[in-house]
Tab-separated table of C-alpha atoms in Angstrom:
chain	number	residue	atom	x	y	z
U	1378	MET	CA	-17.219	5.844	299.258
U	1379	PRO	CA	-20.132	6.917	296.967
U	1380	LYS	CA	-22.977	4.455	296.611
U	1381	PRO	CA	-23.496	2.799	293.194
U	1382	HIS	CA	-26.860	4.501	292.577
U	1383	THR	CA	-25.228	7.916	293.296
U	1384	ILE	CA	-22.470	7.251	290.724
U	1385	ALA	CA	-25.082	6.234	288.178
U	1386	LEU	CA	-27.094	9.429	288.757
U	1387	VAL	CA	-24.007	11.647	288.333
U	1388	ALA	CA	-22.945	9.845	285.145
U	1389	GLY	CA	-26.454	10.102	283.718
U	1390	ALA	CA	-26.624	13.835	284.438
U	1391	ALA	CA	-23.259	14.369	282.743
U	1392	LEU	CA	-24.425	12.479	279.641
U	1393	LEU	CA	-27.628	14.546	279.429
U	1394	THR	CA	-25.608	17.756	279.793
U	1395	ARG	CA	-23.262	16.786	276.941
U	1396	ARG	CA	-26.182	15.932	274.669
U	1397	ALA	CA	-27.912	19.231	275.429
U	1398	LEU	CA	-24.716	21.167	274.734
U	1399	ARG	CA	-24.258	19.323	271.435
U	1400	ARG	CA	-27.836	20.210	270.369
U	1401	ARG	CA	-27.235	23.901	271.224
U	1402	VAL	CA	-23.975	24.003	269.253
U	1403	GLN	CA	-25.535	22.332	266.213
U	1404	ALA	CA	-28.468	24.771	266.323
U	1405	SER	CA	-26.086	27.729	266.220
U	1406	PRO	CA	-26.066	29.768	262.950
U	1407	LEU	CA	-22.267	29.370	262.952
U	1408	TRP	CA	-22.461	25.552	262.836
U	1409	PRO	CA	-20.461	24.107	261.198
U	1410	LEU	CA	-17.738	26.736	261.397
U	1411	PRO	CA	-16.770	27.382	257.728
U	1412	ALA	CA	-13.212	28.495	258.544
U	1413	LEU	CA	-12.386	25.093	260.030
U	1414	ASP	CA	-12.150	23.314	256.682
U	1415	PRO	CA	-8.761	21.599	256.303
U	1416	PRO	CA	-6.172	24.100	254.979
U	1417	VAL	CA	-4.692	23.359	251.558
U	1418	SER	CA	-1.074	24.216	252.459
U	1419	GLY	CA	1.308	21.296	252.366
U	1420	ARG	CA	-1.015	18.913	250.526
U	1421	PRO	CA	1.049	16.464	248.459
U	1422	ARG	CA	0.494	17.257	244.791
U	1423	SER	CA	1.964	14.049	243.419
U	1424	GLN	CA	3.452	10.719	244.372
U	1425	VAL	CA	6.489	10.761	246.680
U	1426	LEU	CA	9.363	8.420	245.764
U	1427	ARG	CA	12.635	7.536	247.471
U	1428	LEU	CA	15.281	6.990	244.780
U	1429	LEU	CA	18.980	6.107	244.748
U	1430	LEU	CA	21.352	8.703	243.317
U	1431	ALA	CA	23.270	6.335	241.046
U	1432	GLY	CA	25.013	8.946	238.892
U	1433	HIS	CA	26.326	12.469	239.484
U	1434	GLU	CA	28.543	13.754	236.672
U	1435	THR	CA	29.521	17.010	235.004
U	1436	VAL	CA	28.162	17.243	231.444
U	1437	ALA	CA	29.048	20.883	230.636
U	1438	ASP	CA	30.624	23.895	232.318
U	1439	GLY	CA	28.497	24.493	235.407
U	1440	VAL	CA	26.056	21.647	234.647
U	1441	VAL	CA	25.734	18.289	236.409
U	1442	GLN	CA	23.597	15.336	235.359
U	1443	LEU	CA	21.858	13.194	237.980
U	1444	ARG	CA	20.637	9.633	237.418
U	1445	LEU	CA	18.063	8.521	239.988
U	1446	GLU	CA	17.261	4.818	240.132
U	1447	GLY	CA	14.213	2.949	241.428
U	1448	ARG	CA	11.806	0.171	240.481
U	1449	GLU	CA	8.655	0.434	238.357
U	1450	LEU	CA	8.838	4.213	238.276
U	1451	PRO	CA	5.804	6.203	237.106
U	1452	ARG	CA	5.802	6.837	233.365
U	1453	TRP	CA	6.356	10.316	231.992
U	1454	GLU	CA	6.142	12.128	228.678
U	1455	PRO	CA	8.472	14.721	227.108
U	1456	GLY	CA	8.214	18.068	228.883
U	1457	ALA	CA	7.673	16.564	232.353
U	1458	HIS	CA	9.646	17.548	235.429
U	1459	LEU	CA	10.367	16.297	238.943
U	1460	ASP	CA	10.378	18.031	242.304
U	1461	LEU	CA	13.706	17.141	243.915
U	1462	VAL	CA	13.703	17.372	247.729
U	1463	LEU	CA	17.240	18.186	248.832
U	1464	PRO	CA	18.755	17.030	252.146
U	1465	SER	CA	18.430	20.612	253.467
U	1466	GLY	CA	14.667	20.493	252.853
U	1467	LEU	CA	14.769	22.817	249.844
U	1468	VAL	CA	12.629	21.718	246.897
U	1469	ARG	CA	13.754	22.392	243.331
U	1470	GLN	CA	12.201	21.520	239.962
U	1471	TYR	CA	14.176	19.867	237.160
U	1472	SER	CA	13.061	18.731	233.700
U	1473	LEU	CA	13.380	15.054	232.888
U	1474	CYS	CA	15.832	14.622	230.020
U	1475	GLY	CA	16.302	10.845	229.810
U	1476	ASP	CA	14.311	8.047	228.176
U	1477	PRO	CA	10.555	8.026	228.973
U	1478	THR	CA	10.415	4.264	228.361
U	1479	ASP	CA	12.990	3.540	231.092
U	1480	ALA	CA	10.982	2.507	234.184
U	1481	SER	CA	14.109	2.012	236.315
U	1482	SER	CA	15.660	5.488	236.324
U	1483	TYR	CA	15.070	9.207	235.902
U	1484	THR	CA	17.671	11.601	234.472
U	1485	ILE	CA	17.787	15.318	235.235
U	1486	ALA	CA	20.402	18.053	234.864
U	1487	ALA	CA	21.056	21.156	236.963
U	1488	ARG	CA	23.006	24.323	236.240
U	1489	LEU	CA	24.923	26.011	239.052
U	1490	VAL	CA	23.429	29.451	239.750
U	1491	GLU	CA	26.265	31.430	241.325
U	1492	ASN	CA	24.091	34.066	242.983
U	1493	GLY	CA	21.038	31.862	243.526
U	1494	ARG	CA	19.270	30.827	246.729
U	1495	GLY	CA	21.417	27.771	247.431
U	1496	GLY	CA	19.535	24.904	245.833
U	1497	SER	CA	21.708	24.467	242.749
U	1498	ARG	CA	24.893	24.727	244.813
U	1499	GLU	CA	23.628	21.988	247.094
U	1500	VAL	CA	22.935	19.801	244.061
U	1501	HIS	CA	26.437	20.406	242.699
U	1502	GLU	CA	28.491	20.279	245.880
U	1503	GLN	CA	26.641	18.227	248.482
U	1504	LEU	CA	24.900	15.436	246.592
U	1505	ALA	CA	26.925	12.280	245.989
U	1506	GLU	CA	26.367	8.878	244.426
U	1507	GLY	CA	24.851	6.401	246.845
U	1508	MET	CA	22.578	8.931	248.576
U	1509	GLU	CA	18.842	8.322	248.770
U	1510	LEU	CA	16.754	11.295	247.679
U	1511	GLU	CA	13.057	12.087	247.770
U	1512	VAL	CA	11.359	13.135	244.533
U	1513	ARG	CA	7.777	14.061	243.721
U	1514	GLY	CA	6.175	13.673	240.357
U	1515	PRO	CA	6.561	13.481	237.514
U	1516	ARG	CA	4.289	16.336	236.414
U	1517	ASN	CA	3.974	17.913	232.995
U	1518	ARG	CA	3.053	21.549	232.334
U	1519	PHE	CA	4.994	21.641	229.046
U	1520	PRO	CA	3.541	18.760	226.968
U	1521	LEU	CA	4.391	18.128	223.335
U	1522	VAL	CA	1.234	18.718	221.301
U	1523	GLU	CA	0.461	17.492	217.804
U	1524	ALA	CA	1.263	20.087	215.146
U	1525	PRO	CA	2.067	20.156	211.413
U	1526	SER	CA	5.546	21.523	212.188
U	1527	TYR	CA	7.705	22.645	215.105
U	1528	VAL	CA	10.273	25.265	216.012
U	1529	PHE	CA	12.259	24.554	219.200
U	1530	ILE	CA	14.253	27.321	220.900
U	1531	ALA	CA	16.411	26.402	223.890
U	1532	GLY	CA	18.718	28.586	225.942
U	1533	GLY	CA	21.404	26.780	227.949
U	1534	ILE	CA	19.886	24.377	230.486
U	1535	GLY	CA	16.576	24.971	228.673
U	1536	ILE	CA	17.584	22.141	226.355
U	1537	THR	CA	16.614	19.575	229.022
U	1538	PRO	CA	12.830	19.429	228.379
U	1539	VAL	CA	13.372	19.814	224.624
U	1540	LEU	CA	15.767	16.883	224.249
U	1541	PRO	CA	13.144	14.151	224.925
U	1542	MET	CA	10.777	15.940	222.542
U	1543	LEU	CA	13.306	15.698	219.728
U	1544	ARG	CA	13.739	11.975	220.377
U	1545	ALA	CA	9.959	11.446	220.382
U	1546	LEU	CA	9.184	13.156	217.065
U	1547	PRO	CA	8.125	10.657	214.377
U	1548	ASP	CA	10.288	10.279	211.295
U	1549	GLY	CA	9.313	12.771	208.623
U	1550	THR	CA	8.213	15.469	211.099
U	1551	ASP	CA	9.004	19.019	209.972
U	1552	TRP	CA	11.032	20.651	212.763
U	1553	ARG	CA	14.062	22.799	213.469
U	1554	LEU	CA	15.969	23.840	216.577
U	1555	LEU	CA	17.811	26.944	217.738
U	1556	TYR	CA	20.109	26.108	220.657
U	1557	GLY	CA	21.869	29.027	222.330
U	1558	GLY	CA	24.240	29.493	225.246
U	1559	ARG	CA	26.980	31.677	226.635
U	1560	THR	CA	29.690	29.371	225.239
U	1561	ARG	CA	29.665	26.000	223.512
U	1562	ALA	CA	31.347	24.475	226.557
U	1563	SER	CA	28.435	25.605	228.753
U	1564	MET	CA	25.775	23.959	226.556
U	1565	PRO	CA	24.848	20.486	227.891
U	1566	PHE	CA	24.148	17.579	225.514
U	1567	LEU	CA	25.381	19.591	222.535
U	1568	GLN	CA	26.899	16.595	220.771
U	1569	GLU	CA	23.737	14.505	221.190
U	1570	VAL	CA	21.651	17.411	219.899
U	1571	ARG	CA	23.899	17.656	216.833
U	1572	GLU	CA	23.435	13.959	216.122
U	1573	LEU	CA	19.663	14.189	216.504
U	1574	ALA	CA	19.100	17.406	214.577
U	1575	GLY	CA	21.702	17.383	211.817
U	1576	ASP	CA	21.161	20.320	209.462
U	1577	ARG	CA	17.957	21.298	211.291
U	1578	LEU	CA	20.099	22.688	214.124
U	1579	THR	CA	21.330	26.269	214.545
U	1580	VAL	CA	23.851	26.751	217.365
U	1581	ALA	CA	24.288	30.273	218.744
U	1582	ALA	CA	27.166	30.581	221.225
U	1583	GLU	CA	27.035	34.159	222.484
U	1584	ASP	CA	30.800	34.563	222.810
U	1585	GLU	CA	31.197	33.617	219.111
U	1586	ASP	CA	27.951	34.555	217.384
U	1587	GLY	CA	26.278	37.178	219.557
U	1588	ARG	CA	22.569	36.913	220.316
U	1589	PRO	CA	20.403	34.451	218.356
U	1590	ASP	CA	18.852	35.677	215.115
U	1591	LEU	CA	15.168	34.956	215.787
U	1592	ALA	CA	14.068	36.519	212.507
U	1593	ALA	CA	16.094	33.919	210.626
U	1594	VAL	CA	14.720	31.105	212.793
U	1595	PHE	CA	11.129	32.154	212.150
U	1596	ALA	CA	11.575	32.811	208.426
U	1597	GLY	CA	9.079	30.739	206.454
U	1598	THR	CA	7.217	29.484	209.513
U	1599	ALA	CA	4.033	27.747	208.365
U	1600	GLU	CA	0.523	28.259	209.707
U	1601	GLY	CA	-0.107	26.141	212.808
U	1602	THR	CA	3.567	25.665	213.707
U	1603	ALA	CA	4.098	24.903	217.404
U	1604	VAL	CA	6.926	26.986	218.862
U	1605	TYR	CA	8.511	25.570	222.022
U	1606	CYS	CA	10.853	27.764	224.043
U	1607	CYS	CA	12.684	27.160	227.308
U	1608	GLY	CA	15.466	29.335	228.660
U	1609	PRO	CA	16.183	32.692	230.309
U	1610	GLU	CA	13.337	35.167	230.660
U	1611	GLY	CA	14.912	37.587	228.168
U	1612	LEU	CA	14.953	34.892	225.481
U	1613	MET	CA	11.323	33.973	226.083
U	1614	GLU	CA	10.230	37.605	225.982
U	1615	ALA	CA	12.040	38.043	222.664
U	1616	VAL	CA	10.362	34.931	221.252
U	1617	GLU	CA	6.932	36.151	222.401
U	1618	ALA	CA	7.538	39.532	220.758
U	1619	ARG	CA	8.598	37.991	217.420
U	1620	LEU	CA	6.190	35.054	217.239
U	1621	PRO	CA	4.887	34.710	213.675
U	1622	ALA	CA	1.168	35.052	213.054
U	1623	GLY	CA	-0.576	31.690	213.026
U	1624	ALA	CA	2.017	29.968	215.242
U	1625	THR	CA	1.266	28.705	218.759
U	1626	LEU	CA	3.685	29.381	221.614
U	1627	HIS	CA	4.574	26.977	224.438
U	1628	LEU	CA	6.891	28.216	227.211
U	1629	GLU	CA	8.672	26.583	230.147
U	1630	ARG	CA	9.848	29.096	232.758
U	1631	PHE	CA	12.532	28.794	235.432
U	1632	ALA	CA	11.186	31.779	237.384
U	1633	PRO	CA	7.715	33.280	237.994
U	1634	ARG	CA	6.344	35.575	235.318
U	1635	ALA	CA	6.419	39.266	236.169
U	1636	SER	CA	3.113	41.133	236.068
U	1637	ALA	CA	2.659	43.852	233.469
U	1638	ASP	CA	0.757	45.853	236.104
U	1639	GLY	CA	3.656	45.871	238.563
U	1640	ASN	CA	3.204	45.611	242.319
U	1641	ARG	CA	1.194	47.726	244.737
U	1642	GLU	CA	0.377	47.560	248.439
U	1643	PHE	CA	-2.832	45.808	249.518
U	1644	GLU	CA	-4.574	44.694	252.703
U	1645	LEU	CA	-4.459	41.056	253.811
U	1646	GLU	CA	-6.760	39.491	256.398
U	1647	LEU	CA	-5.828	36.176	258.020
U	1648	ARG	CA	-9.309	34.930	258.916
U	1649	ARG	CA	-8.443	32.079	261.286
U	1650	SER	CA	-5.895	34.176	263.160
U	1651	GLY	CA	-8.020	37.307	263.324
U	1652	ARG	CA	-5.194	39.489	262.020
U	1653	THR	CA	-5.133	42.157	259.318
U	1654	LEU	CA	-1.873	43.377	257.821
U	1655	ALA	CA	-0.467	45.282	254.876
U	1656	VAL	CA	1.497	43.628	252.073
U	1657	PRO	CA	3.955	46.270	250.760
U	1658	ALA	CA	4.648	46.660	247.059
U	1659	ASP	CA	8.243	45.509	247.552
U	1660	SER	CA	7.389	42.379	249.566
U	1661	THR	CA	5.442	39.138	249.082
U	1662	VAL	CA	2.337	37.706	250.692
U	1663	LEU	CA	4.511	34.903	252.045
U	1664	ALA	CA	6.899	37.322	253.758
U	1665	ALA	CA	4.036	39.286	255.278
U	1666	VAL	CA	2.303	36.135	256.511
U	1667	ARG	CA	5.467	34.649	258.007
U	1668	ARG	CA	6.077	37.795	260.023
U	1669	GLU	CA	2.772	37.027	261.781
U	1670	LEU	CA	2.786	33.216	261.470
U	1671	PRO	CA	6.437	32.066	261.340
U	1672	GLY	CA	5.467	28.410	260.970
U	1673	THR	CA	3.728	28.891	257.595
U	1674	ALA	CA	5.034	26.262	255.157
U	1675	TYR	CA	7.018	27.242	252.068
U	1676	SER	CA	9.926	25.960	249.980
U	1677	CYS	CA	10.805	27.037	246.426
U	1678	GLU	CA	9.586	30.696	246.611
U	1679	GLN	CA	9.202	30.548	242.812
U	1680	GLY	CA	5.614	29.366	242.393
U	1681	PHE	CA	6.563	25.856	241.282
U	1682	CYS	CA	6.381	23.407	244.206
U	1683	GLY	CA	2.956	24.187	245.728
U	1684	THR	CA	4.087	24.024	249.368
U	1685	CYS	CA	2.745	27.494	250.203
U	1686	GLN	CA	-0.681	27.032	248.584
U	1687	GLN	CA	-3.410	28.681	250.691
U	1688	ARG	CA	-7.176	28.923	250.392
U	1689	VAL	CA	-8.571	32.330	249.369
U	1690	LEU	CA	-11.869	33.259	251.044
U	1691	GLU	CA	-12.368	36.733	249.548
U	1692	GLY	CA	-10.713	39.004	246.979
U	1693	GLU	CA	-9.317	38.732	243.448
U	1694	VAL	CA	-5.910	37.090	242.982
U	1695	ASP	CA	-3.163	38.074	240.559
U	1696	HIS	CA	-1.880	34.539	239.875
U	1697	ARG	CA	1.799	34.464	238.910
U	1698	ASP	CA	2.611	30.803	239.455
U	1699	GLU	CA	3.266	28.103	236.870
U	1700	LEU	CA	1.611	25.270	238.794
U	1701	LEU	CA	-2.036	25.637	239.807
U	1702	THR	CA	-4.840	24.466	237.552
U	1703	ASP	CA	-7.727	26.778	236.632
U	1704	ALA	CA	-9.922	24.917	239.140
U	1705	GLU	CA	-7.367	25.398	241.927
U	1706	ARG	CA	-6.963	29.070	241.077
U	1707	ALA	CA	-10.677	29.593	241.651
U	1708	ASP	CA	-10.224	29.384	245.435
U	1709	SER	CA	-6.514	29.237	246.265
U	1710	MET	CA	-3.150	30.832	245.524
U	1711	LEU	CA	0.581	30.326	245.948
U	1712	ILE	CA	1.488	33.069	248.379
U	1713	CYS	CA	5.203	33.085	247.501
U	1714	VAL	CA	4.633	34.768	244.114
U	1715	SER	CA	0.965	35.671	243.600
U	1716	ARG	CA	-0.571	38.930	244.790
U	1717	ALA	CA	-3.934	40.734	244.900
U	1718	ARG	CA	-5.752	42.433	242.040
U	1719	SER	CA	-8.316	43.746	244.521
U	1720	GLU	CA	-7.650	46.158	247.384
U	1721	ARG	CA	-8.024	43.334	249.912
U	1722	LEU	CA	-7.494	39.583	250.170
U	1723	VAL	CA	-8.755	37.217	252.851
U	1724	LEU	CA	-6.864	33.957	253.422
U	1725	ASP	CA	-7.935	30.924	255.430
U	1726	LEU	CA	-4.997	31.269	257.820
């Protein structure tokens, strides 16, 4: 059995060795290693709540309304939305369309997308009253700004963020609304919209009236009018093209904006992993990364939820998301939708 003084000498030598090694590491030009900063992927972007699904009802052809109940819920303002975490793990974004003063429940509505990626079908067919669901938010990227007058243009389920705005407008406000859809039966909350808007409402059901007459809607638009539009991409593009001079445009998208420059192949370096790969023109950064790193986190694949956010170490990003702030875009990107403007990108992966 070793003597006590021998044990003490060995322990002391080990301590001195560790201290010397620590001094050598700290003196290294690579200390501290810059690539070992915490990655940004998966950071929670807002408060997580567990709410009771107290209502699940059909409010139009292909549209269900969900009422989620809780206690002392965070306040929200017209234009805000929630991230709904489905039992499958998918995350989908839905505009709040209830009463902002109600601190006990949130109301959202979802249209069934027949050829979608499964989220809306899960909402329609697998959610049931009594379930507990996780939500994140609320967040608002579509706020109602002060303006001398307003023009609201909603296509189908695009009425959901607009409806609370109409309720919030002070008496005497100059506003009008164009509400379009495939059929009247497919347009949620149509009766409530009629009661709110009266003769300020124009309804355009495509099967009866054809496409909306935007020229008529914009006729006589005053300087400084705020134009709010939410709906299919084709409708928003048409509104952008016909926007009157002097009006301001506010859009809420359901899908990432396409780039006018199109897509091209570029080189992608994954700095932590020591790998370099090509991102083809017909693929995404996320797809390319997951081929090398299958565990990379993602969810919505639309640039809305933020799950796939990654730090950018080098290169210029073509941001196509609807979520990141200007400050966040300075050094990170959502790899499900955004691409490179430069020939090469380096990610902290």
